[in-house]
Amino acid sequence: MSERTLFDKVWDLHTVKVLPSGQTQLFIGLHLIHEVTSPQAFAMLRDRGLKVLYPERTVATVDHIVPTDNQTRPFQDGLAEEMMQALENNTQSNQIRFYNIGSGNQGIVHVIAPEQGLTQPGMTIACGDSHTSTHGAFGAIALGIGTSQVRDVLASQTLALSKLKVRKIEVNGQLAPGVYAKDVILHIIRKLGVNGGVGYAYEYAGSTFAAMTMEERMTVCNMSIEGGARCGYVNPDQVTFDYLQGRDFAPQGADWDKAVAWWQSMASDASAVYDDVVTFNAAEIEPTVTWGITPGQGLGISEAIPTLDSFTEGDRPLAKEAYQYMKLQPGSLIKGTKIDVCFIGSCTNGRLSDLQEAAKFVQGRQVAPGVKAFVVPGSERVKAEAEAQGLDKIFTAAGFEWRDAGCSMCLAMNPDKLQGDQISASSSNRNFKGRQGSSTGRTLLMSPAMVVAAAIAGQVTDVRELL
Ligand code: SF4
């Protein structure tokens, strides 16, 4: 038993039974819900006369549809208002904790749970949202699920799942100035492919991750799903414990010491056996930007957009589709690409440290004429803390708009949308066709610091030139 990964340990401890199908019935410690994927699940429960089994293990917030400029109710968008009311009614009638707008705790589901200490090592966490993998930064096994699975968890607090393999991704060395956690994960996805992680949990290990803050680890784990992995995690360590101590839902007093001892025991054993191991050198990673229509179509800022002959036969159709959609020239540098919109926010890069780092590059500079630039804090707490530090003033003085918390233009289910074929420099996680609210809109993914550099120059720029 001394050769197990954290994934194996968490899986074994949460196994209720092995089902006749061969799948595992897995107990879910924490279920996070939001307005988009829960209304139908609650309706299915009502249809079957079922109740939420563990309301105390269920936590709700509203994030995807909330306007970030004017949050007056009823919302102007009737469908958004309907979703909001459904969540309000469903959480009230089932006695579920709900962080509504104005509560001081509302925000993107993957931002609020960690900041309140709800996310802890050794847990199983599920949420009807792909980027649930974020919570793996704490050494939790966190799974994005679909609406029918949201129903299953509401009704039974369990999920039927097939066990994953584990790939250890080791990155060693120090990141160069201007290179961030976002660049690390974009680099990993670029190298392993958007389907490289299918069937796997990713364990991030090595000195680069050991040196990262919890917020940086969250950025990495958040995008595991973009590399095809069902979840990603970092083994809990002192950085994890320091982050958690004193948070609202963290254990206290004697319970704290017991919890730390248990969390430490959940980390992968030194002799753990992995299904695969991949190693990268941090020194090889430069500020990374996507040029195409998947997060795997990325390149270093100094590189040229790959030409067709550099792709395998199998990858060429997607490359051709990307050239056509993005209207970018193969063989030309990504640096210098003109930008229309700059978005800083999302569950990948909408936390306080993201805004602090971005603000360092903003100070004393101005957004280029004709560029719309805006900052959307990931939660009401992030917004309040940023304002207490005067970050809002730094951004607005430079010509950025400063908004209320929500998902905003990551998915554009609210009024924040690209127009026509505008190009956006975005700190979010998906550059799929139409992702930011226009069916022809184009998205370049990058770190918040790189978004600032693009906003100032009006074009894709190497942030290291601003250092
Ligand atoms: S910020 Fe984007 S990826 Fe994250 S939960 Fe919201 S819509 Fe999903």
mmCIF file of C-alpha atoms in Angstrom, residues 73-308:
data_model
loop_
_atom_site.group_PDB
_atom_site.id
_atom_site.type_symbol
_atom_site.label_atom_id
_atom_site.label_comp_id
_atom_site.label_asym_id
_atom_site.label_seq_id
_atom_site.Cartn_x
_atom_site.Cartn_y
_atom_site.Cartn_z
ATOM 1 C CA ARG A 73 -33.004 42.912 -11.064
ATOM 2 C CA PRO A 74 -34.882 41.784 -13.009
ATOM 3 C CA PHE A 75 -32.033 41.307 -15.497
ATOM 4 C CA GLN A 76 -32.711 42.712 -18.950
ATOM 5 C CA ASP A 77 -32.098 39.269 -20.447
ATOM 6 C CA GLY A 78 -35.279 37.293 -19.684
ATOM 7 C CA LEU A 79 -33.580 33.915 -19.903
ATOM 8 C CA ALA A 80 -30.858 34.993 -17.461
ATOM 9 C CA GLU A 81 -33.511 36.244 -15.050
ATOM 10 C CA GLU A 82 -35.337 32.921 -15.349
ATOM 11 C CA MET A 83 -32.175 30.939 -14.521
ATOM 12 C CA MET A 84 -31.482 33.218 -11.600
ATOM 13 C CA GLN A 85 -34.964 32.760 -10.184
ATOM 14 C CA ALA A 86 -34.802 28.993 -10.660
ATOM 15 C CA LEU A 87 -31.578 28.855 -8.638
ATOM 16 C CA GLU A 88 -33.000 31.095 -5.941
ATOM 17 C CA ASN A 89 -36.112 28.917 -5.640
ATOM 18 C CA ASN A 90 -34.286 25.589 -5.829
ATOM 19 C CA THR A 91 -31.707 26.494 -3.211
ATOM 20 C CA GLN A 92 -34.342 27.939 -0.899
ATOM 21 C CA SER A 93 -36.705 24.981 -1.120
ATOM 22 C CA ASN A 94 -33.862 22.504 -0.576
ATOM 23 C CA GLN A 95 -32.069 24.485 2.180
ATOM 24 C CA ILE A 96 -28.900 24.800 0.124
ATOM 25 C CA ARG A 97 -26.322 27.474 0.917
ATOM 26 C CA PHE A 98 -26.480 30.046 -1.904
ATOM 27 C CA TYR A 99 -24.058 32.908 -2.457
ATOM 28 C CA ASN A 100 -26.236 35.394 -4.292
ATOM 29 C CA ILE A 101 -25.167 38.683 -5.846
ATOM 30 C CA GLY A 102 -24.443 41.224 -3.121
ATOM 31 C CA SER A 103 -23.792 38.572 -0.467
ATOM 32 C CA GLY A 104 -20.107 39.488 -0.529
ATOM 33 C CA ASN A 105 -19.318 35.868 -1.427
ATOM 34 C CA GLN A 106 -20.735 35.529 -4.945
ATOM 35 C CA GLY A 107 -18.434 34.819 -7.838
ATOM 36 C CA ILE A 108 -17.221 32.195 -10.248
ATOM 37 C CA VAL A 109 -17.822 28.805 -8.673
ATOM 38 C CA HIS A 110 -14.153 27.787 -9.009
ATOM 39 C CA VAL A 111 -13.001 31.001 -7.386
ATOM 40 C CA ILE A 112 -15.358 31.137 -4.412
ATOM 41 C CA ALA A 113 -14.992 27.574 -3.110
ATOM 42 C CA PRO A 114 -11.202 27.773 -2.692
ATOM 43 C CA GLU A 115 -11.279 31.306 -1.282
ATOM 44 C CA GLN A 116 -13.691 30.198 1.446
ATOM 45 C CA GLY A 117 -11.745 27.062 2.282
ATOM 46 C CA LEU A 118 -14.512 24.751 1.042
ATOM 47 C CA THR A 119 -12.006 23.060 -1.268
ATOM 48 C CA GLN A 120 -9.651 20.878 0.775
ATOM 49 C CA PRO A 121 -7.101 18.126 0.130
ATOM 50 C CA GLY A 122 -8.264 14.528 -0.168
ATOM 51 C CA MET A 123 -11.820 15.446 -1.137
ATOM 52 C CA THR A 124 -13.930 14.429 -4.070
ATOM 53 C CA ILE A 125 -15.619 17.456 -5.630
ATOM 54 C CA ALA A 126 -18.098 17.611 -8.494
ATOM 55 C CA CYS A 127 -19.672 20.521 -10.350
ATOM 56 C CA GLY A 128 -21.687 20.818 -13.538
ATOM 57 C CA ASP A 129 -18.877 22.742 -15.173
ATOM 58 C CA SER A 130 -15.829 21.590 -17.149
ATOM 59 C CA HIS A 131 -13.312 23.637 -15.188
ATOM 60 C CA THR A 132 -13.998 21.913 -11.882
ATOM 61 C CA SER A 133 -10.496 20.512 -12.318
ATOM 62 C CA THR A 134 -9.345 23.833 -10.761
ATOM 63 C CA HIS A 135 -9.927 22.436 -7.263
ATOM 64 C CA GLY A 136 -7.283 19.772 -7.867
ATOM 65 C CA ALA A 137 -4.719 22.433 -6.945
ATOM 66 C CA PHE A 138 -5.460 21.475 -3.310
ATOM 67 C CA GLY A 139 -4.962 17.754 -3.843
ATOM 68 C CA ALA A 140 -8.670 17.088 -4.358
ATOM 69 C CA ILE A 141 -10.098 14.913 -7.115
ATOM 70 C CA ALA A 142 -12.427 17.383 -8.767
ATOM 71 C CA LEU A 143 -14.623 16.385 -11.673
ATOM 72 C CA GLY A 144 -16.684 18.378 -14.152
ATOM 73 C CA ILE A 145 -20.019 16.642 -14.751
ATOM 74 C CA GLY A 146 -23.056 16.926 -17.045
ATOM 75 C CA THR A 147 -26.609 17.838 -16.100
ATOM 76 C CA SER A 148 -27.842 14.252 -15.603
ATOM 77 C CA GLN A 149 -24.868 13.638 -13.298
ATOM 78 C CA VAL A 150 -25.742 16.821 -11.386
ATOM 79 C CA ARG A 151 -29.129 15.162 -10.837
ATOM 80 C CA ASP A 152 -27.397 11.966 -9.665
ATOM 81 C CA VAL A 153 -25.227 13.818 -7.169
ATOM 82 C CA LEU A 154 -28.154 15.866 -5.864
ATOM 83 C CA ALA A 155 -30.159 12.675 -5.336
ATOM 84 C CA SER A 156 -27.473 10.254 -4.153
ATOM 85 C CA GLN A 157 -24.280 12.252 -3.484
ATOM 86 C CA THR A 158 -22.535 9.662 -5.671
ATOM 87 C CA LEU A 159 -21.431 9.247 -9.263
ATOM 88 C CA ALA A 160 -20.880 6.148 -11.402
ATOM 89 C CA LEU A 161 -17.387 6.537 -12.866
ATOM 90 C CA SER A 162 -14.660 4.522 -14.531
ATOM 91 C CA LYS A 163 -11.300 4.775 -12.835
ATOM 92 C CA LEU A 164 -8.727 6.978 -14.563
ATOM 93 C CA LYS A 165 -5.081 6.315 -15.260
ATOM 94 C CA VAL A 166 -2.581 8.776 -13.759
ATOM 95 C CA ARG A 167 0.054 10.675 -15.716
ATOM 96 C CA LYS A 168 2.694 12.499 -13.724
ATOM 97 C CA ILE A 169 3.683 15.744 -15.442
ATOM 98 C CA GLU A 170 6.914 16.961 -13.976
ATOM 99 C CA VAL A 171 8.133 20.484 -14.655
ATOM 100 C CA ASN A 172 11.438 21.464 -13.113
ATOM 101 C CA GLY A 173 13.313 24.726 -12.872
ATOM 102 C CA GLN A 174 12.541 28.388 -12.378
ATOM 103 C CA LEU A 175 10.203 30.289 -14.681
ATOM 104 C CA ALA A 176 11.824 33.302 -16.355
ATOM 105 C CA PRO A 177 10.447 36.786 -15.565
ATOM 106 C CA GLY A 178 7.281 37.400 -17.621
ATOM 107 C CA VAL A 179 6.487 33.665 -17.757
ATOM 108 C CA TYR A 180 3.547 32.525 -15.649
ATOM 109 C CA ALA A 181 1.480 29.498 -14.624
ATOM 110 C CA LYS A 182 -0.775 30.180 -17.631
ATOM 111 C CA ASP A 183 2.202 29.819 -19.953
ATOM 112 C CA VAL A 184 3.144 26.541 -18.269
ATOM 113 C CA ILE A 185 -0.246 24.950 -18.828
ATOM 114 C CA LEU A 186 -0.572 26.334 -22.377
ATOM 115 C CA HIS A 187 2.868 24.847 -23.066
ATOM 116 C CA ILE A 188 1.874 21.453 -21.623
ATOM 117 C CA ILE A 189 -1.344 21.346 -23.674
ATOM 118 C CA ARG A 190 0.519 22.425 -26.786
ATOM 119 C CA LYS A 191 3.044 19.608 -26.337
ATOM 120 C CA LEU A 192 0.694 16.807 -25.223
ATOM 121 C CA GLY A 193 -2.316 17.849 -27.307
ATOM 122 C CA VAL A 194 -5.919 18.623 -26.436
ATOM 123 C CA ASN A 195 -6.710 14.895 -26.403
ATOM 124 C CA GLY A 196 -3.437 13.789 -24.837
ATOM 125 C CA GLY A 197 -5.007 13.480 -21.399
ATOM 126 C CA VAL A 198 -8.121 11.512 -22.347
ATOM 127 C CA GLY A 199 -8.586 8.715 -19.796
ATOM 128 C CA TYR A 200 -6.080 10.308 -17.403
ATOM 129 C CA ALA A 201 -5.849 12.331 -14.240
ATOM 130 C CA TYR A 202 -2.841 14.654 -14.438
ATOM 131 C CA GLU A 203 -0.593 14.892 -11.397
ATOM 132 C CA TYR A 204 1.541 18.045 -11.599
ATOM 133 C CA ALA A 205 4.884 17.579 -9.863
ATOM 134 C CA GLY A 206 8.417 18.955 -9.853
ATOM 135 C CA SER A 207 10.132 22.046 -8.531
ATOM 136 C CA THR A 208 8.216 24.497 -10.756
ATOM 137 C CA PHE A 209 4.852 23.559 -9.238
ATOM 138 C CA ALA A 210 6.358 23.268 -5.754
ATOM 139 C CA ALA A 211 7.412 26.935 -6.055
ATOM 140 C CA MET A 212 3.981 28.101 -7.255
ATOM 141 C CA THR A 213 1.395 29.815 -5.050
ATOM 142 C CA MET A 214 -2.025 28.185 -4.650
ATOM 143 C CA GLU A 215 -3.528 30.650 -7.116
ATOM 144 C CA GLU A 216 -0.910 29.730 -9.710
ATOM 145 C CA ARG A 217 -1.575 26.023 -9.121
ATOM 146 C CA MET A 218 -5.274 26.703 -9.630
ATOM 147 C CA THR A 219 -4.522 28.283 -13.014
ATOM 148 C CA VAL A 220 -2.665 25.137 -14.061
ATOM 149 C CA CYS A 221 -5.219 22.626 -12.745
ATOM 150 C CA ASN A 222 -8.068 24.701 -14.210
ATOM 151 C CA MET A 223 -6.908 23.968 -17.751
ATOM 152 C CA SER A 224 -6.247 20.230 -17.260
ATOM 153 C CA ILE A 225 -9.566 19.636 -18.948
ATOM 154 C CA GLU A 226 -8.334 21.565 -22.014
ATOM 155 C CA GLY A 227 -5.597 18.960 -22.319
ATOM 156 C CA GLY A 228 -8.212 16.193 -22.289
ATOM 157 C CA ALA A 229 -7.574 15.104 -18.685
ATOM 158 C CA ARG A 230 -10.675 14.542 -16.582
ATOM 159 C CA CYS A 231 -8.962 16.160 -13.629
ATOM 160 C CA GLY A 232 -5.565 17.455 -12.543
ATOM 161 C CA TYR A 233 -3.996 17.847 -9.115
ATOM 162 C CA VAL A 234 -0.993 18.954 -7.133
ATOM 163 C CA ASN A 235 -0.058 17.046 -3.969
ATOM 164 C CA PRO A 236 -0.888 19.052 -0.841
ATOM 165 C CA ASP A 237 2.100 20.665 0.885
ATOM 166 C CA GLN A 238 2.896 23.539 3.229
ATOM 167 C CA VAL A 239 1.835 26.059 0.544
ATOM 168 C CA THR A 240 -1.609 24.410 0.523
ATOM 169 C CA PHE A 241 -1.912 24.400 4.315
ATOM 170 C CA ASP A 242 -0.781 28.013 4.633
ATOM 171 C CA TYR A 243 -3.391 29.073 2.076
ATOM 172 C CA LEU A 244 -6.177 27.186 3.857
ATOM 173 C CA GLN A 245 -5.447 28.148 7.438
ATOM 174 C CA GLY A 246 -7.977 30.613 8.815
ATOM 175 C CA ARG A 247 -10.382 30.411 5.881
ATOM 176 C CA ASP A 248 -14.116 30.242 6.668
ATOM 177 C CA PHE A 249 -14.558 26.490 6.226
ATOM 178 C CA ALA A 250 -11.054 25.353 7.192
ATOM 179 C CA PRO A 251 -10.787 23.180 10.312
ATOM 180 C CA GLN A 252 -9.799 25.033 13.475
ATOM 181 C CA GLY A 253 -7.934 24.342 16.718
ATOM 182 C CA ALA A 254 -7.085 20.690 17.339
ATOM 183 C CA ASP A 255 -9.064 19.732 14.247
ATOM 184 C CA TRP A 256 -6.600 21.737 12.163
ATOM 185 C CA ASP A 257 -3.598 19.652 13.258
ATOM 186 C CA LYS A 258 -5.520 16.424 12.667
ATOM 187 C CA ALA A 259 -6.584 17.631 9.232
ATOM 188 C CA VAL A 260 -3.022 18.588 8.233
ATOM 189 C CA ALA A 261 -1.719 15.162 9.296
ATOM 190 C CA TRP A 262 -4.438 13.472 7.252
ATOM 191 C CA TRP A 263 -3.892 15.728 4.230
ATOM 192 C CA GLN A 264 -0.175 14.942 4.322
ATOM 193 C CA SER A 265 -0.945 11.216 4.351
ATOM 194 C CA MET A 266 -3.064 11.618 1.198
ATOM 195 C CA ALA A 267 -0.164 12.875 -0.958
ATOM 196 C CA SER A 268 1.257 10.448 -3.503
ATOM 197 C CA ASP A 269 3.838 8.086 -2.009
ATOM 198 C CA ALA A 270 7.437 8.700 -3.061
ATOM 199 C CA SER A 271 7.396 5.235 -4.647
ATOM 200 C CA ALA A 272 3.965 5.666 -6.267
ATOM 201 C CA VAL A 273 3.559 3.935 -9.607
ATOM 202 C CA TYR A 274 2.262 6.005 -12.529
ATOM 203 C CA ASP A 275 0.752 4.931 -15.842
ATOM 204 C CA ASP A 276 2.869 7.543 -17.587
ATOM 205 C CA VAL A 277 5.466 10.190 -16.738
ATOM 206 C CA VAL A 278 6.293 13.266 -18.848
ATOM 207 C CA THR A 279 8.965 15.827 -18.015
ATOM 208 C CA PHE A 280 9.420 19.456 -19.081
ATOM 209 C CA ASN A 281 12.066 22.060 -18.397
ATOM 210 C CA ALA A 282 10.690 25.398 -17.136
ATOM 211 C CA ALA A 283 13.538 27.294 -18.805
ATOM 212 C CA GLU A 284 12.177 26.288 -22.225
ATOM 213 C CA ILE A 285 8.825 27.969 -21.648
ATOM 214 C CA GLU A 286 8.310 31.504 -22.934
ATOM 215 C CA PRO A 287 5.181 33.674 -22.837
ATOM 216 C CA THR A 288 2.711 31.532 -24.763
ATOM 217 C CA VAL A 289 -0.226 32.589 -26.939
ATOM 218 C CA THR A 290 -2.786 30.582 -28.899
ATOM 219 C CA TRP A 291 -3.111 31.270 -32.606
ATOM 220 C CA GLY A 292 -5.904 28.798 -33.478
ATOM 221 C CA ILE A 293 -9.245 27.415 -32.359
ATOM 222 C CA THR A 294 -8.155 24.983 -29.646
ATOM 223 C CA PRO A 295 -6.006 25.667 -26.571
ATOM 224 C CA GLY A 296 -3.469 23.225 -28.035
ATOM 225 C CA GLN A 297 -2.824 25.487 -31.021
ATOM 226 C CA GLY A 298 -0.361 27.654 -29.149
ATOM 227 C CA LEU A 299 3.147 29.009 -29.623
ATOM 228 C CA GLY A 300 5.847 30.939 -27.880
ATOM 229 C CA ILE A 301 5.628 34.695 -28.442
ATOM 230 C CA SER A 302 8.819 34.706 -30.496
ATOM 231 C CA GLU A 303 7.615 31.934 -32.814
ATOM 232 C CA ALA A 304 5.827 32.086 -36.153
ATOM 233 C CA ILE A 305 2.381 30.578 -36.768
ATOM 234 C CA PRO A 306 3.152 27.023 -37.902
ATOM 235 C CA THR A 307 2.845 26.244 -41.589
ATOM 236 C CA LEU A 308 0.786 23.310 -42.850
#
